[in-house]
């Protein structure tokens, strides 16, 4: 009986397996047939065009000219955010069932990942021989004393401040004195250190140019000095530290993305760093621009971003209430970044940044 029952049931099982395989093959054929039909490839031409345009902007951003309204630099300033358009276009392509748009979206997705995919992982490591920090404390900061205490609590060994007003300078000097016995202030930028400082001097980043600017005595221009250089004496040898606050940028109907002052300052700062004899260099400051912007080529060709090397995420710093761009930078040469991070908000409209470095 057992053998008879088995013989009776086996054909049915085989038929069911054949039916299942046939159904799968039928489903595959139907899917292929649908894909071969012209309709899915004709749907969503606007979505397809937008996807291709987005991919080309990401791929060829460096070729976008700056001749009219500095459009190239404006695009590069917010370049990471262009990736947010990919899921929007993807949703539209799926809704329209557009095969062409789905294929076209591969271009921006792949290019964006090649540009920024490395920032999606945490590359930080514990430890570090020296911790440096930078903060544009804000000229309108309502609580400079609290800001100074928060920065001192960060544990940074070397602390750079930008936008230090004459009114608030005394407060920063007083509040940071216990943690940082060594400091220098040049114009509106300052450097505080737990380690001895030497060779502190202002750096000419061409804040005031032309016949009128060149004719002014040093005393007249010192009040708006926005860059300095100093040597920090570490247990591993001297470290050249630059602090800079580059010129502001503006967006207006007539000039477009106005960056003349900032670009001139960036070029001058890059030239100063290139002439620096010390092979170990850290540049700290508010550069008023992201490093994707071509205006910083003289700096990025010599220095590496600590955030790119050892950070977690994009590290946006401005505006503090809802950061959309990283314009506060820590750039290094001759040392290795172990970690980089954005610190908690203070009374400023910028967020502070910090990085631990090794020799």
XYZ file of C-alpha atoms in Angstrom:
359
model
C 0.000 0.000 0.000
C 2.804 2.359 0.813
C 4.425 1.895 -2.560
C 1.077 2.298 -4.344
C 0.324 5.518 -2.407
C 3.740 6.913 -3.211
C 3.317 6.120 -6.864
C -0.025 7.868 -6.838
C 1.227 11.038 -5.209
C 4.511 11.497 -7.082
C 2.924 12.427 -10.452
C 0.805 15.085 -8.753
C 3.863 16.570 -7.023
C 5.754 16.624 -10.289
C 2.827 18.336 -11.986
C 2.729 20.976 -9.275
C 6.466 21.587 -9.628
C 6.078 21.877 -13.361
C 3.162 24.250 -12.900
C 5.264 26.396 -10.496
C 8.227 26.486 -12.859
C 5.931 27.296 -15.732
C 4.337 30.119 -13.816
C 7.747 31.603 -12.993
C 8.855 31.339 -16.591
C 5.618 32.949 -17.668
C 6.119 35.776 -15.203
C 9.668 36.369 -16.418
C 8.505 36.370 -20.027
C 5.771 38.858 -19.217
C 8.230 41.153 -17.428
C 10.610 40.980 -20.386
C 7.767 41.624 -22.769
C 6.717 44.676 -20.767
C 10.304 45.937 -20.730
C 10.548 45.496 -24.495
C 7.400 47.471 -25.086
C 8.018 51.063 -26.118
C 5.596 52.587 -23.592
C 7.813 52.413 -20.418
C 10.694 53.969 -22.342
C 8.541 56.777 -23.674
C 7.050 57.734 -20.325
C 8.453 60.547 -18.211
C 10.648 62.403 -20.717
C 10.919 65.398 -18.403
C 11.990 63.171 -15.488
C 14.566 61.535 -17.725
C 15.928 64.890 -18.855
C 16.116 66.163 -15.261
C 17.955 63.038 -14.125
C 20.512 63.386 -16.902
C 20.931 67.108 -16.200
C 21.475 66.410 -12.505
C 24.078 63.790 -13.313
C 25.915 66.141 -15.674
C 25.924 68.951 -13.094
C 27.485 66.627 -10.514
C 29.935 65.151 -12.989
C 31.012 68.387 -14.683
C 30.535 70.934 -11.880
C 34.117 72.142 -12.275
C 33.361 73.060 -15.886
C 30.393 75.299 -15.044
C 31.675 78.812 -15.830
C 31.900 81.593 -13.287
C 31.740 84.364 -15.865
C 28.092 85.155 -15.171
C 27.096 85.588 -11.538
C 29.734 83.142 -10.252
C 27.291 80.323 -10.976
C 29.978 77.655 -10.856
C 31.031 78.512 -7.307
C 27.413 78.807 -6.197
C 26.650 75.305 -7.485
C 29.765 73.899 -5.817
C 28.943 75.535 -2.483
C 25.882 73.329 -2.054
C 27.026 70.396 -4.177
C 26.250 67.628 -1.624
C 22.613 68.722 -1.460
C 22.064 67.914 -5.116
C 21.941 64.289 -4.062
C 18.617 64.996 -2.344
C 17.032 65.279 -5.801
C 17.790 61.632 -6.592
C 15.103 60.059 -4.326
C 12.611 62.704 -5.471
C 13.213 61.849 -9.118
C 13.188 58.148 -8.260
C 9.722 58.463 -6.712
C 8.535 60.290 -9.819
C 10.008 57.647 -12.127
C 8.314 54.842 -10.214
C 5.011 56.682 -10.184
C 5.211 57.289 -13.934
C 6.593 53.769 -14.506
C 9.297 55.319 -16.643
C 12.064 52.880 -17.509
C 14.067 55.629 -19.198
C 14.034 57.826 -16.078
C 15.070 54.910 -13.877
C 18.064 54.160 -16.088
C 18.976 57.856 -16.349
C 19.004 58.124 -12.540
C 21.957 55.763 -12.401
C 24.202 58.607 -13.580
C 23.584 61.101 -10.724
C 23.423 58.311 -8.143
C 26.799 56.850 -9.128
C 28.501 60.251 -9.483
C 27.155 61.511 -6.138
C 28.366 58.368 -4.368
C 31.793 58.697 -5.955
C 32.010 62.306 -4.734
C 30.497 62.005 -1.269
C 29.972 58.348 -0.468
C 33.120 58.313 1.668
C 31.579 60.886 4.004
C 28.728 58.549 4.913
C 30.954 56.356 7.109
C 32.620 57.142 10.435
C 36.375 57.356 9.841
C 37.304 58.624 13.301
C 39.705 56.823 15.621
C 40.403 57.319 19.330
C 43.444 59.139 20.586
C 45.594 61.824 19.045
C 48.740 63.714 20.000
C 47.102 67.134 19.814
C 43.539 68.441 19.602
C 42.850 71.655 17.722
C 39.565 73.560 17.543
C 38.191 76.565 15.733
C 35.135 78.738 16.200
C 33.735 81.867 14.640
C 32.386 83.196 17.910
C 30.183 85.784 16.212
C 30.392 89.550 16.567
C 26.829 89.610 17.918
C 27.311 86.733 20.356
C 25.167 87.596 23.408
C 27.202 85.380 25.760
C 30.945 85.465 25.006
C 31.777 84.296 28.537
C 29.603 81.198 28.167
C 31.036 80.530 24.722
C 34.580 80.722 26.109
C 33.753 78.299 28.934
C 32.148 75.833 26.511
C 35.186 75.927 24.255
C 37.591 75.423 27.133
C 35.538 72.409 28.242
C 36.027 70.812 24.812
C 39.531 69.779 25.841
C 41.227 71.360 22.834
C 44.952 71.987 23.232
C 44.961 74.760 20.626
C 41.938 76.977 20.099
C 41.374 79.458 17.273
C 38.716 82.167 17.457
C 37.433 84.317 14.629
C 35.318 87.470 14.715
C 36.690 88.571 18.065
C 35.411 92.103 18.622
C 37.257 94.750 20.609
C 34.371 94.724 23.090
C 34.460 90.959 23.688
C 38.209 90.434 23.523
C 38.757 91.065 27.231
C 36.061 88.541 28.115
C 37.687 85.817 26.021
C 41.112 86.579 27.456
C 39.781 86.400 31.012
C 37.664 83.253 30.602
C 40.322 81.310 28.689
C 43.332 82.359 30.779
C 43.221 79.409 33.191
C 43.085 76.725 30.504
C 45.219 78.516 27.902
C 48.167 80.462 29.336
C 49.542 81.304 25.888
C 47.627 83.412 23.393
C 47.897 85.944 20.622
C 45.235 88.174 19.091
C 45.808 89.868 15.752
C 42.961 92.116 14.695
C 39.769 90.050 14.886
C 41.370 86.581 15.028
C 43.071 84.937 17.972
C 44.889 81.769 18.989
C 44.883 80.313 22.511
C 47.159 77.420 23.472
C 48.091 75.145 26.364
C 51.542 74.914 24.760
C 54.020 77.747 24.234
C 53.547 80.009 21.210
C 56.187 81.873 19.250
C 56.621 83.795 15.993
C 53.060 85.131 16.199
C 52.324 87.650 13.473
C 49.508 88.872 11.237
C 49.198 87.393 7.752
C 48.380 89.661 4.842
C 45.424 88.098 3.027
C 44.741 91.274 1.051
C 41.716 92.482 2.952
C 42.294 95.987 1.646
C 43.761 96.355 -1.850
C 44.306 99.032 -4.446
C 46.032 102.427 -4.219
C 44.120 103.531 -1.132
C 44.689 100.313 0.735
C 48.370 100.099 -0.147
C 48.979 103.633 1.092
C 47.572 103.028 4.561
C 50.039 102.573 7.438
C 50.148 99.244 9.280
C 48.470 100.745 12.326
C 45.450 101.747 10.288
C 44.899 98.276 8.875
C 45.748 96.232 11.969
C 42.246 96.623 13.424
C 40.734 94.574 10.618
C 43.482 91.967 10.304
C 41.714 88.662 9.744
C 44.561 86.149 9.593
C 47.540 85.211 11.734
C 50.343 82.697 11.920
C 52.038 81.297 15.031
C 54.311 78.408 15.961
C 53.106 75.958 18.605
C 55.879 74.162 20.486
C 54.821 70.519 20.807
C 56.640 67.456 22.145
C 57.029 66.292 18.553
C 58.455 69.512 17.185
C 57.130 72.881 16.015
C 53.709 73.144 14.379
C 52.811 76.114 12.183
C 49.223 77.207 12.845
C 47.304 79.646 10.681
C 44.009 81.226 11.749
C 41.916 82.940 9.105
C 38.541 84.542 8.608
C 38.095 85.110 4.893
C 35.845 87.741 3.361
C 32.098 87.301 3.323
C 30.066 86.267 0.296
C 26.775 87.709 -0.870
C 23.956 86.716 -3.193
C 22.180 89.600 -4.913
C 20.312 90.150 -8.196
C 22.964 92.387 -9.752
C 26.207 90.592 -8.886
C 24.858 87.074 -8.456
C 27.080 85.083 -6.089
C 29.562 87.787 -5.024
C 32.824 86.258 -3.768
C 35.479 88.748 -4.873
C 36.898 89.495 -1.425
C 36.791 85.874 -0.251
C 38.441 84.548 -3.396
C 41.229 87.118 -3.140
C 41.765 86.206 0.523
C 41.816 82.466 -0.259
C 44.453 82.980 -2.940
C 46.626 85.053 -0.595
C 46.274 82.545 2.242
C 47.200 79.717 -0.108
C 50.318 81.601 -1.173
C 51.294 82.189 2.467
C 50.925 78.480 3.262
C 52.915 77.554 0.154
C 55.771 79.736 1.417
C 55.621 78.203 4.913
C 58.962 76.455 5.676
C 57.527 74.184 8.364
C 56.231 70.994 6.757
C 53.717 70.508 9.599
C 50.865 72.976 9.152
C 47.320 73.377 10.457
C 44.937 75.976 9.030
C 41.949 76.846 11.205
C 39.151 79.231 10.491
C 35.982 80.441 8.901
C 36.737 80.332 5.179
C 33.228 81.419 4.163
C 33.009 78.623 1.639
C 32.990 74.871 1.204
C 36.041 73.026 -0.060
C 34.155 71.857 -3.146
C 34.356 75.467 -4.359
C 37.116 75.942 -6.945
C 38.122 79.177 -5.194
C 40.017 77.124 -2.604
C 42.181 75.217 -5.075
C 45.362 76.903 -3.793
C 44.594 75.549 -0.330
C 43.158 72.133 -1.154
C 46.116 71.369 -3.430
C 48.432 71.645 -0.408
C 46.280 70.655 2.554
C 43.740 67.989 3.425
C 40.477 68.454 5.268
C 40.491 66.776 8.683
C 36.749 66.207 8.314
C 37.201 64.374 5.010
C 40.047 62.289 6.417
C 38.693 61.364 9.838
C 35.204 62.750 10.336
C 31.724 61.297 10.489
C 29.313 62.751 7.956
C 29.426 66.107 6.233
C 30.139 68.160 9.349
C 27.993 71.139 8.358
C 28.618 74.197 10.543
C 26.495 77.080 9.262
C 24.000 78.393 10.163
C 24.058 76.955 13.653
C 20.271 76.628 13.897
C 20.053 74.453 10.766
C 23.495 73.815 9.235
C 23.520 73.398 5.458
C 27.205 73.965 4.635
C 30.613 73.407 6.167
C 32.376 76.742 5.920
C 34.433 76.379 9.123
C 37.480 74.299 8.280
C 40.432 72.449 9.761
C 43.054 71.763 7.096
C 46.270 69.853 7.732
C 49.654 69.128 6.179
C 52.418 66.926 7.584
C 50.222 65.498 10.363
C 47.504 62.828 10.330
C 43.928 63.393 11.434
C 42.665 60.828 13.950
C 39.200 62.281 14.361
C 37.184 65.343 13.453
C 33.877 66.529 14.825
C 31.449 69.407 15.114
C 30.993 70.715 18.658
C 27.795 71.817 20.358
C 26.249 75.179 19.552
C 27.212 78.307 21.475
C 25.827 81.828 21.220
C 27.288 82.176 17.717
C 25.620 81.622 14.361
C 28.427 79.141 13.541
C 29.151 75.759 15.111
C 32.656 75.069 16.479
C 34.823 72.344 14.939
C 37.610 70.222 16.428
C 40.090 67.605 15.265
C 42.660 65.332 16.907
C 45.926 64.916 14.991
C 48.924 62.596 15.182
C 52.518 63.028 14.141
